[in-house]
Coordinates of C-alpha atoms in Angstrom, one line a residue:
Chain O
M1 CA 101.2 128.9 72.6
K2 CA 103.7 126.1 73.9
M3 CA 101.7 123.0 75.1
L4 CA 105.0 121.6 76.9
E5 CA 108.3 123.6 77.6
V6 CA 111.0 122.0 79.3
K7 CA 113.9 124.0 80.5
Q8 CA 117.3 122.5 81.7
L9 CA 116.1 119.3 82.7
G10 CA 118.6 117.3 84.3
V11 CA 118.1 113.5 86.2
R12 CA 120.8 112.2 88.4
Y13 CA 121.0 108.5 89.6
G14 CA 123.1 108.5 92.5
T15 CA 126.5 110.6 91.4
L16 CA 125.7 109.9 88.0
D17 CA 124.3 112.7 85.5
V18 CA 122.0 110.5 83.3
V19 CA 120.4 113.6 81.6
K20 CA 121.9 117.2 82.1
D21 CA 120.5 120.6 80.8
V22 CA 118.2 119.5 78.2
S23 CA 115.7 121.9 76.8
F24 CA 113.0 121.4 74.4
S25 CA 109.4 122.4 73.5
V26 CA 106.7 121.1 71.7
E27 CA 103.6 123.2 70.3
E28 CA 100.2 121.7 69.4
G29 CA 100.0 119.6 66.3
E30 CA 103.9 118.7 66.5
W31 CA 105.1 115.2 66.8
L32 CA 108.5 115.4 68.5
M33 CA 110.8 112.4 68.1
I34 CA 113.3 111.6 70.7
A35 CA 116.4 109.9 69.0
G36 CA 119.8 108.9 70.2
P37 CA 121.8 105.7 70.8
N38 CA 121.4 103.5 73.6
G39 CA 122.1 105.1 77.0
A40 CA 121.4 108.3 75.8
G41 CA 118.8 109.2 78.3
K42 CA 115.9 109.3 76.1
S43 CA 113.9 107.2 78.2
T44 CA 115.0 109.1 81.4
V45 CA 113.6 112.3 79.5
V46 CA 110.0 111.3 79.2
S47 CA 110.1 109.8 82.6
A48 CA 111.2 113.1 84.1
V49 CA 108.6 115.0 81.8
S50 CA 105.7 112.6 83.1
Q51 CA 106.9 112.8 86.6
S52 CA 108.0 109.3 87.2
V53 CA 111.4 110.4 88.2
D54 CA 112.8 113.2 90.3
S55 CA 114.6 115.8 88.1
T56 CA 115.7 119.5 88.1
G57 CA 115.0 122.2 86.0
T58 CA 111.0 123.2 84.7
V59 CA 108.3 121.5 83.1
L60 CA 105.7 123.4 82.0
F61 CA 102.4 122.3 80.5
C62 CA 100.4 125.1 78.9
G63 CA 102.8 127.4 81.1
K64 CA 102.2 125.9 84.2
D65 CA 104.5 123.8 86.1
V66 CA 103.5 119.9 86.1
R67 CA 104.4 119.6 89.7
S68 CA 101.7 122.0 90.4
Y69 CA 99.0 119.7 88.9
K70 CA 97.0 117.3 90.8
P71 CA 97.5 113.9 89.3
Q72 CA 94.1 113.4 88.0
E73 CA 94.0 116.3 86.5
L74 CA 97.8 116.1 85.2
A75 CA 96.3 112.7 83.6
R76 CA 93.4 114.6 81.6
H77 CA 96.2 116.3 80.0
I78 CA 99.1 114.0 79.2
G79 CA 99.1 110.3 78.6
V80 CA 102.2 108.1 78.7
L81 CA 102.9 105.0 77.2
S82 CA 105.7 102.9 79.0
Q83 CA 108.1 100.8 77.3
N84 CA 107.5 97.5 79.5
H85 CA 104.3 96.0 80.5
A86 CA 104.5 93.1 82.7
V87 CA 101.2 92.2 84.0
N88 CA 100.9 89.7 86.9
Y89 CA 96.9 89.3 87.1
A90 CA 94.4 87.9 84.7
F91 CA 92.8 91.3 84.4
M92 CA 90.4 91.4 81.2
V93 CA 91.4 93.8 78.5
R94 CA 88.3 95.8 78.7
E95 CA 89.2 96.3 82.5
V96 CA 92.7 97.3 81.5
V97 CA 91.8 100.0 79.0
G98 CA 88.8 101.2 81.5
L99 CA 91.4 102.3 83.9
G100 CA 92.3 104.9 81.3
R101 CA 89.3 106.5 82.7
Y102 CA 90.2 106.9 86.2
A103 CA 91.4 110.6 85.6
Y104 CA 87.7 111.5 85.1
S105 CA 86.4 109.3 87.9
R106 CA 84.8 111.5 91.0
G107 CA 83.4 110.9 94.2
L108 CA 83.4 108.3 96.7
F109 CA 81.0 105.7 95.1
A110 CA 81.7 106.9 91.7
G111 CA 80.9 104.1 88.9
R112 CA 81.7 104.4 85.4
S113 CA 79.5 106.6 83.5
D114 CA 78.2 106.4 79.6
T115 CA 80.8 108.8 78.6
D116 CA 83.5 106.5 80.1
E117 CA 81.8 103.5 78.6
K118 CA 81.6 105.2 75.1
A119 CA 85.7 106.2 75.3
V120 CA 86.4 102.6 76.1
E121 CA 84.4 101.1 73.4
E122 CA 86.0 103.7 70.8
A123 CA 89.4 103.2 72.0
L124 CA 89.0 99.3 71.6
A125 CA 87.7 99.7 68.3
L126 CA 90.6 102.3 67.2
T127 CA 93.0 99.4 68.3
G128 CA 91.0 96.4 67.0
L129 CA 90.7 94.9 70.2
Q130 CA 86.9 94.4 70.1
D131 CA 87.2 90.6 69.9
L132 CA 89.6 90.3 72.9
A133 CA 87.5 92.9 75.1
Q134 CA 87.3 89.9 77.4
Q135 CA 90.4 88.3 77.0
S136 CA 92.7 87.8 80.0
V137 CA 95.8 90.2 79.3
L138 CA 97.9 87.4 80.5
K139 CA 97.1 85.3 77.3
L140 CA 98.1 88.0 75.0
S141 CA 101.2 88.6 72.9
G142 CA 103.7 91.4 73.7
G143 CA 102.2 93.0 70.8
E144 CA 98.6 92.8 71.8
L145 CA 99.6 93.7 75.1
Q146 CA 101.2 96.9 73.7
R147 CA 98.1 97.7 71.9
V148 CA 96.0 97.2 75.0
F149 CA 98.1 100.1 76.7
L150 CA 97.5 102.0 73.8
A151 CA 93.7 101.7 73.7
Q152 CA 94.0 102.8 77.6
I153 CA 95.5 106.0 76.6
F154 CA 93.2 106.8 73.9
A155 CA 90.4 105.9 76.7
Q156 CA 92.2 108.4 79.1
D157 CA 91.8 111.4 76.1
P158 CA 94.9 113.5 76.8
D159 CA 96.2 116.5 75.0
L160 CA 100.0 115.5 74.7
L161 CA 100.7 111.6 74.3
I162 CA 104.1 110.4 75.6
L163 CA 105.3 107.4 73.9
D164 CA 108.5 105.5 75.0
E165 CA 109.2 103.0 72.1
P166 CA 105.5 102.9 71.0
T167 CA 106.4 100.1 68.4
N168 CA 107.9 97.9 71.1
H169 CA 107.0 94.4 70.5
L170 CA 105.0 95.0 67.5
D171 CA 105.2 93.4 64.1
L172 CA 105.5 95.3 61.1
L173 CA 101.7 95.5 60.2
Y174 CA 100.8 96.8 63.7
Q175 CA 104.1 99.4 63.3
K176 CA 102.4 100.7 60.6
Q177 CA 98.8 100.8 62.1
V178 CA 99.9 102.3 65.6
F179 CA 101.9 104.9 63.8
S180 CA 98.9 105.8 61.4
L181 CA 96.7 105.9 64.5
I182 CA 98.9 108.3 66.2
E183 CA 99.2 110.1 63.3
A184 CA 95.5 110.8 62.9
W185 CA 94.9 111.3 66.5
R186 CA 97.4 114.2 66.3
K187 CA 95.9 115.7 63.5
K188 CA 93.2 116.9 65.8
P189 CA 92.7 120.1 67.4
G190 CA 94.7 120.7 70.5
R191 CA 97.1 117.9 70.7
A192 CA 100.7 116.7 70.2
V193 CA 102.7 114.1 70.5
I194 CA 106.3 113.3 72.2
S195 CA 108.1 109.8 71.3
V196 CA 111.2 108.0 72.2
V197 CA 112.1 106.1 68.6
H198 CA 114.9 103.9 68.0
D199 CA 113.6 103.6 64.1
L200 CA 115.2 106.7 62.6
S201 CA 113.1 106.0 59.2
L202 CA 109.8 106.0 61.3
A203 CA 111.4 109.2 63.2
L204 CA 111.7 111.0 59.6
A205 CA 108.7 109.8 58.2
Y206 CA 106.4 110.5 61.0
G207 CA 108.2 113.5 63.0
T208 CA 107.7 117.1 62.6
Q209 CA 110.3 118.0 65.1
A210 CA 113.5 116.0 66.8
L211 CA 115.6 116.0 70.1
L212 CA 118.7 114.1 69.1
M213 CA 120.7 112.9 72.5
D214 CA 123.6 111.6 73.4
Q215 CA 125.2 110.8 76.9
G216 CA 122.4 112.7 78.4
Q217 CA 122.6 115.8 76.6
T218 CA 121.0 117.9 73.8
V219 CA 122.7 117.4 70.3
A220 CA 120.3 118.9 68.3
A221 CA 116.6 120.0 68.7
G222 CA 114.4 121.7 66.3
P223 CA 112.3 120.5 62.8
V224 CA 113.0 117.0 62.3
K225 CA 114.7 117.1 58.9
D226 CA 117.2 119.9 60.4
V227 CA 118.2 117.8 63.3
L228 CA 118.4 114.2 61.7
T229 CA 120.9 114.8 59.1
A230 CA 123.3 112.4 57.9
D231 CA 126.7 113.8 59.3
R232 CA 125.0 114.4 62.9
L233 CA 123.6 111.0 62.9
S234 CA 126.9 109.7 62.0
S235 CA 128.8 111.6 64.7
V236 CA 126.3 110.4 67.3
Y237 CA 126.1 106.8 66.5
G238 CA 129.8 106.0 65.5
M239 CA 128.8 104.9 62.1
D240 CA 127.7 105.8 58.7
V241 CA 123.8 105.8 59.2
K242 CA 122.8 107.0 56.2
D243 CA 124.8 104.7 54.3
W244 CA 124.1 101.8 56.0
M245 CA 120.2 102.4 55.8
Q246 CA 120.5 102.9 52.0
G247 CA 122.3 99.6 51.9
L248 CA 119.7 97.8 53.7
L249 CA 116.8 99.4 51.2
R250 CA 118.8 98.2 48.5
Q251 CA 118.4 94.4 49.5
W252 CA 114.8 95.0 48.4
E253 CA 115.7 95.7 44.7
G254 CA 114.9 92.9 42.3
L255 CA 112.5 91.0 44.8
Chain V
M1 CA 80.3 115.5 80.0
G2 CA 77.4 113.4 80.4
R3 CA 77.8 111.3 83.7
T4 CA 74.5 109.3 83.7
G5 CA 74.0 105.6 83.8
K6 CA 76.5 105.0 86.3
K7 CA 77.9 101.3 86.3
T8 CA 79.8 99.5 89.0
E9 CA 82.2 96.7 88.6
S10 CA 81.1 95.2 91.9
F11 CA 78.8 92.3 92.8
T12 CA 74.9 92.5 92.7
P13 CA 72.8 92.5 95.7
L14 CA 72.2 89.1 95.4
A15 CA 75.6 87.7 95.4
Y16 CA 76.4 89.6 98.7
V17 CA 73.4 88.1 100.1
L18 CA 74.7 84.6 98.9
F19 CA 77.9 85.3 100.4
A20 CA 76.2 86.0 103.8
A21 CA 74.1 82.9 103.5
V22 CA 77.2 80.8 103.3
M23 CA 79.6 82.9 105.8
L24 CA 76.6 82.5 108.1
A25 CA 76.1 78.6 107.5
V26 CA 79.7 78.5 108.3
F27 CA 79.3 80.4 111.6
V28 CA 76.5 78.3 112.8
L29 CA 78.2 75.4 112.0
C30 CA 81.3 76.3 113.7
V31 CA 79.4 77.7 117.0
S32 CA 77.6 74.4 116.8
V33 CA 80.1 71.9 116.9
G34 CA 83.0 71.2 119.4
S35 CA 83.9 69.2 122.2
V36 CA 80.3 69.3 123.2
S37 CA 78.3 69.6 119.9
V38 CA 75.0 71.6 120.2
P39 CA 71.8 71.0 117.7
F40 CA 72.2 73.8 115.1
T41 CA 68.5 74.7 115.9
E42 CA 69.3 75.3 119.4
T43 CA 72.3 77.3 118.5
V44 CA 70.3 79.4 116.3
S45 CA 67.3 80.2 118.8
L46 CA 70.0 80.7 121.4
I47 CA 71.8 83.2 119.2
A48 CA 68.3 84.9 117.9
G49 CA 67.2 85.0 122.1
A50 CA 70.8 86.9 122.9
I51 CA 70.0 89.4 119.8
R52 CA 66.7 90.2 121.1
G53 CA 68.1 90.8 124.6
M54 CA 65.8 87.6 126.2
Q55 CA 67.3 86.1 129.2
A56 CA 69.6 83.1 128.2
P57 CA 68.5 79.5 129.5
A58 CA 70.7 78.0 132.6
T59 CA 71.8 75.3 130.4
S60 CA 75.3 74.3 130.1
A61 CA 74.6 74.4 126.0
A62 CA 73.5 78.1 126.6
S63 CA 76.4 78.8 128.7
I64 CA 79.1 77.0 126.1
I65 CA 77.6 78.8 123.1
L66 CA 77.1 82.4 124.4
S67 CA 79.8 82.8 126.8
S68 CA 82.7 80.9 125.3
R69 CA 82.2 79.7 121.6
L70 CA 80.3 82.8 120.2
P71 CA 82.5 85.4 121.0
R72 CA 85.7 83.2 119.8
V73 CA 84.2 82.6 116.5
I74 CA 83.0 86.1 116.0
C75 CA 86.6 87.1 116.6
V76 CA 87.9 84.3 114.1
A77 CA 85.8 85.5 111.5
L78 CA 86.5 89.0 112.0
T79 CA 90.2 88.2 112.2
G80 CA 90.1 86.0 109.0
A81 CA 87.8 88.8 107.3
A82 CA 90.6 91.3 108.0
L83 CA 94.0 89.3 107.6
S84 CA 92.3 88.1 103.9
V85 CA 91.5 91.8 103.1
C86 CA 94.7 93.2 104.0
G87 CA 96.6 90.2 101.9
A88 CA 94.5 91.0 98.8
A89 CA 95.2 94.8 99.3
M90 CA 98.9 94.1 99.8
Q91 CA 99.3 91.7 96.9
G92 CA 97.2 94.4 94.6
L93 CA 99.4 97.3 96.1
L94 CA 102.8 95.6 95.3
K95 CA 101.8 93.5 92.2
N96 CA 102.9 90.8 94.0
P97 CA 100.7 87.7 94.4
L98 CA 103.1 86.4 97.3
A99 CA 102.6 89.3 99.5
D100 CA 101.0 88.9 102.8
G101 CA 101.4 90.0 106.6
S102 CA 103.2 86.6 107.2
T103 CA 105.4 86.3 104.2
L104 CA 106.3 90.0 104.4
G105 CA 107.1 89.7 107.9
V106 CA 104.7 92.4 109.0
S107 CA 102.9 89.8 111.6
S108 CA 106.2 88.7 113.0
G109 CA 107.2 92.3 113.6
A110 CA 103.5 93.0 115.0
S111 CA 104.3 89.9 117.3
L112 CA 107.3 91.5 118.4
G113 CA 105.7 94.7 119.4
A114 CA 102.9 92.6 121.6
V115 CA 105.6 90.8 123.1
I116 CA 107.8 93.8 123.9
A117 CA 105.1 95.6 125.6
I118 CA 104.1 92.3 127.6
A119 CA 108.0 91.5 128.4
F120 CA 108.6 95.2 129.5
G121 CA 105.0 95.9 130.7
I122 CA 104.9 99.1 128.3
T123 CA 101.7 101.0 128.7
F124 CA 100.4 104.3 126.9
P125 CA 99.3 107.0 129.2
A126 CA 96.2 107.7 127.0
L127 CA 95.7 104.1 126.3
P128 CA 96.8 102.2 129.5
F129 CA 94.5 99.2 128.3
A130 CA 95.8 99.0 124.9
G131 CA 99.7 98.7 125.2
T132 CA 100.2 95.4 123.4
M133 CA 97.7 96.6 120.7
V134 CA 99.4 100.0 120.1
M135 CA 102.8 98.5 119.9
A136 CA 101.5 95.8 117.8
M137 CA 100.1 98.4 115.4
I138 CA 103.5 100.7 115.5
F139 CA 105.8 97.6 114.7
A140 CA 103.4 96.3 111.9
F141 CA 103.7 99.7 110.0
A142 CA 107.5 100.0 111.0
S143 CA 108.0 96.4 109.7
I144 CA 106.5 96.8 106.3
V145 CA 108.5 100.2 106.2
I146 CA 111.7 98.5 106.8
I147 CA 110.9 95.4 104.6
L148 CA 110.0 97.5 101.5
S149 CA 113.1 100.1 101.9
L150 CA 115.4 97.3 102.2
A151 CA 113.8 95.6 98.9
Y152 CA 113.8 99.0 97.1
K153 CA 117.5 99.4 97.6
L154 CA 118.2 95.9 96.5
D155 CA 115.6 95.8 93.4
Y156 CA 114.1 99.1 92.3
S157 CA 111.0 97.3 90.7
L158 CA 110.3 95.7 94.2
S159 CA 109.9 92.1 92.3
T160 CA 108.7 89.2 93.9
N161 CA 111.7 87.4 94.9
S162 CA 113.4 90.2 96.4
I163 CA 110.5 91.2 98.7
I164 CA 109.9 87.8 99.7
L165 CA 113.6 87.4 100.3
I166 CA 113.8 90.3 102.6
G167 CA 110.5 89.1 104.4
V168 CA 112.0 86.0 105.1
I169 CA 115.3 87.4 106.4
Y170 CA 113.5 90.0 108.5
S171 CA 111.0 87.2 109.8
M172 CA 114.0 85.2 110.9
F173 CA 115.8 88.3 112.8
V174 CA 112.3 88.9 114.4
S175 CA 112.2 85.2 115.6
S176 CA 115.7 85.6 117.1
L177 CA 114.6 88.9 119.0
L178 CA 111.4 86.8 120.2
S179 CA 113.4 83.9 121.4
L180 CA 115.9 86.6 123.0
I181 CA 113.1 88.2 124.7
L182 CA 112.0 84.7 125.6
T183 CA 115.0 83.5 127.4
F184 CA 114.8 86.7 129.6
S185 CA 111.1 86.6 130.3
H186 CA 110.5 83.0 131.9
D187 CA 107.9 84.3 134.2
K188 CA 105.7 85.5 131.0
L189 CA 106.5 82.4 128.9
H190 CA 103.0 81.5 128.5
N191 CA 101.8 84.6 127.2
I192 CA 104.7 85.3 124.9
T193 CA 104.3 81.7 123.3
F194 CA 100.7 82.3 122.7
W195 CA 101.6 85.5 120.3
T196 CA 104.0 83.3 118.2
M197 CA 101.5 80.5 117.8
G198 CA 98.2 82.5 117.3
S199 CA 95.1 81.4 119.1
L200 CA 91.8 83.0 119.7
A201 CA 90.7 80.8 122.6
G202 CA 89.2 82.6 125.4
T203 CA 88.5 86.0 123.3
S204 CA 85.7 88.0 124.6
Y205 CA 82.7 90.0 122.9
R206 CA 85.1 93.1 123.9
N207 CA 87.7 91.9 121.6
A208 CA 85.2 91.3 118.9
L209 CA 84.1 94.9 119.0
V210 CA 87.3 96.2 118.7
L211 CA 88.3 93.8 115.6
L212 CA 84.8 95.0 114.3
A213 CA 85.5 98.7 114.5
A214 CA 89.2 98.2 113.3
L215 CA 87.6 96.2 110.2
V216 CA 85.0 98.9 109.5
I217 CA 87.3 101.9 109.4
C218 CA 90.7 100.1 107.9
G219 CA 88.6 97.5 105.8
G220 CA 86.4 100.4 104.6
I221 CA 89.2 102.4 103.5
L222 CA 90.7 99.7 101.6
L223 CA 87.4 98.7 99.6
H224 CA 87.1 102.4 99.1
L225 CA 90.6 102.3 97.4
H226 CA 89.9 99.5 94.8
R227 CA 90.2 101.2 91.4
E228 CA 93.5 102.5 92.9
L229 CA 94.5 98.9 94.0
N230 CA 93.5 97.8 90.5
A231 CA 95.9 100.4 88.7
F232 CA 98.6 99.5 91.2
A233 CA 98.0 95.6 90.3
V234 CA 98.1 96.6 86.8
G235 CA 101.6 98.9 87.5
E236 CA 102.6 101.4 89.7
D237 CA 104.2 103.4 86.6
N238 CA 100.8 102.9 85.0
A239 CA 99.0 104.0 88.0
R240 CA 100.9 107.1 88.1
H241 CA 100.3 107.7 84.6
I242 CA 96.3 107.4 84.6
G243 CA 96.4 109.9 87.4
V244 CA 96.4 107.8 90.4
N245 CA 98.6 109.9 93.5
V246 CA 100.8 107.0 93.9
R247 CA 102.3 108.2 97.4
R248 CA 99.3 108.8 98.9
V249 CA 97.5 105.6 97.9
R250 CA 100.5 103.7 99.0
L251 CA 100.9 105.3 102.4
T252 CA 97.0 105.1 103.2
V253 CA 97.1 101.4 102.4
L254 CA 100.1 100.6 104.2
I255 CA 98.9 102.3 107.1
A256 CA 95.2 100.7 106.9
V257 CA 97.0 97.3 106.7
S258 CA 99.5 97.4 109.5
A259 CA 96.6 99.1 111.7
L260 CA 94.3 96.3 110.8
I261 CA 97.5 93.5 111.1
G262 CA 98.3 95.1 114.4
V263 CA 95.0 95.0 116.0
C264 CA 94.6 91.3 114.7
V265 CA 97.8 90.2 116.1
S266 CA 97.4 92.0 119.3
I267 CA 94.2 90.0 120.1
G268 CA 94.8 86.6 118.1
G269 CA 98.4 86.4 118.1
C270 CA 100.5 85.5 114.7
I271 CA 97.9 83.7 112.5
G272 CA 100.0 83.0 109.1
F273 CA 98.9 82.2 105.6
V274 CA 95.1 83.5 105.7
G275 CA 96.0 86.5 103.9
L276 CA 97.9 84.6 101.3
V277 CA 95.7 82.1 101.0
T278 CA 92.2 83.5 100.7
P279 CA 92.7 85.8 98.1
H280 CA 94.5 83.5 95.9
I281 CA 91.3 81.1 96.0
V282 CA 88.7 84.0 95.9
R283 CA 91.0 85.7 92.7
M284 CA 90.3 82.0 90.9
I285 CA 86.5 82.6 91.3
T286 CA 86.4 86.4 91.0
G287 CA 89.2 87.5 88.7
P288 CA 91.9 90.0 89.8
N289 CA 89.3 93.2 89.8
H290 CA 89.5 94.4 93.5
A291 CA 86.0 95.8 93.1
K292 CA 84.9 91.9 93.6
L293 CA 88.3 90.5 95.1
L294 CA 88.4 92.8 98.5
P295 CA 84.4 92.0 99.4
A296 CA 84.6 88.4 98.5
S297 CA 87.9 88.3 100.3
L298 CA 86.3 89.3 103.6
F299 CA 83.5 86.7 103.3
G300 CA 86.1 84.0 102.1
G301 CA 88.7 84.9 105.0
A302 CA 85.9 84.9 107.8
S303 CA 84.7 81.2 106.5
F304 CA 88.2 79.9 105.7
L305 CA 89.4 80.9 109.1
M306 CA 86.4 79.5 111.2
L307 CA 86.6 76.2 109.3
C308 CA 90.2 76.0 110.0
D309 CA 89.4 77.3 114.0
L310 CA 87.2 74.3 113.9
A311 CA 89.4 72.0 112.5
A312 CA 92.2 73.3 115.4
R313 CA 89.2 72.7 117.7
M314 CA 88.3 69.0 116.7
I315 CA 91.7 67.3 115.3
A316 CA 93.0 66.5 118.5
N317 CA 90.1 66.9 120.9
P318 CA 89.9 67.5 123.7
L319 CA 93.3 69.0 123.0
Q320 CA 92.9 72.2 121.2
L321 CA 95.6 73.4 118.8
P322 CA 96.6 77.0 118.3
I323 CA 94.6 78.1 115.3
G324 CA 98.3 79.6 113.9
V325 CA 99.3 75.7 113.9
V326 CA 96.6 74.5 111.2
T327 CA 96.6 77.9 109.2
S328 CA 100.1 77.5 108.5
L329 CA 100.1 73.8 107.8
I330 CA 97.7 74.5 105.5
G331 CA 98.9 77.5 104.2
A332 CA 102.7 76.5 103.8
V333 CA 101.4 73.8 101.5
L334 CA 99.5 76.2 99.2
F335 CA 102.1 78.8 99.3
I336 CA 104.9 76.3 97.8
V337 CA 102.1 75.3 95.3
I338 CA 101.3 78.9 94.2
F339 CA 105.1 79.8 94.2
Y340 CA 105.9 76.9 92.0
R341 CA 102.9 77.9 89.6
S342 CA 103.7 81.6 89.4
R343 CA 107.6 80.8 88.8
R344 CA 106.5 78.4 86.1
V345 CA 104.3 81.0 84.5
S346 CA 107.0 83.9 84.7
S347 CA 109.7 81.5 83.2

């Protein structure tokens, strides 16, 4: 069964069609990479799927329109990692990660349960943040902050992860760690991932499916190796992408 | 899922007892000290006797304490608590440390509503005694909606600078409208001036009861939304992603805040900066978690405004300064310090 099905998605800002007639689907166990040049509408697509912006078309999660889900219920199924995290207040890392359990809170004076505490601890451990748990988020680097919000999503424990540039601000070690973490997370039953990526090598290495976009529209969708072909990428990016990538790799020869 | 062993992020009962003790000490101080000072023990025994329903002694001290100072200080404490909890909630909701009824122009808007009600004798058929109060509440809510809508048009992310800029412009616009009304309402000059400067002199037990009811209802709603306000304080998008019903929470907070500010303004006039300064000071002690910040702001705001009122009564004794003048003097200086600090951090 399709976990997420998007049909004829459209987003309009004023008179500008930012996303037009985009359709794709994600099944359990898949990792869909959304790729394309700047301004292609990649982030807008994930914003529309996660209900952050108004859109036309249909977005179905497990066959049910996402608009018909209550916010807490939807958050138990879909977790979203945004691109920017500007925090103004000195919340502790543990507090921000703990917010991921909001979707499971009930009642007027509900506190955090043992299950919530365990989920937060596991998320902190998974992202290597235990030592920073009591640290103010204002004192963290961009990469550490990105890991905090990733930990929040792990604590949220959804079925579908939607990640907008998940390795934004991360150095190479953490890029590798984050992708490995998400890869391990995805392989558990009943889970799938959608991520917006600029790094096409990462898309090819970790993605199972791809959606290539340009100027708000779908260029191609399907298995990652069928979509991100050299000819198609050259056409979309206006340059010989494969040649440039291989040229970069050759710089490593002899080192 | 097992849901045993609930843990809350709020204060322990002992902490609440300590806060209450400090606030009560300030309360007794402010009731005792004034142009005629009364010993603390006599003040406490007079208040205790009044609570037990005993006949008050026919002394001037009893008359001053029970008829004048006690209702005034109770109103001051409740107003301080209400404005502070409103400021803390707005700062969380908008993720903006400079948001407050006065900086956003909401208090000015509420004043305009109250002044229009006085100048034009507006009353409501169902609430003939509460024309100014209802108008203040309506104008407070309308002001929040206008300011946030204009700021939203200017800057989708509702950044600090946009909101403050629109708030300042809106306050200036409201001030000119107030001046205009004043020009044509010479006979009500004194009443109208009172609303623009803020004063709780002459307030009654009935005023205190109204303030208490508003604080229990609206403050209770805000305290109940502490987790949602934490989520908003981290970021509205993040709040939406973790499952907060952002539209409903935003509307609920705005209605609760404007109702509370409206009631405060209709009774005490425009008392600026309390809602800005108190949450900032409290946040330095408790951190930004609203489970602690909101209740601590209630106690802190009550104590802060009681001390400001004491200063207003004592600085130019026997002349009494409007309390709004004292809070604005202190608040404006702190506001500048906070603004410069936040700019330094963001750059």
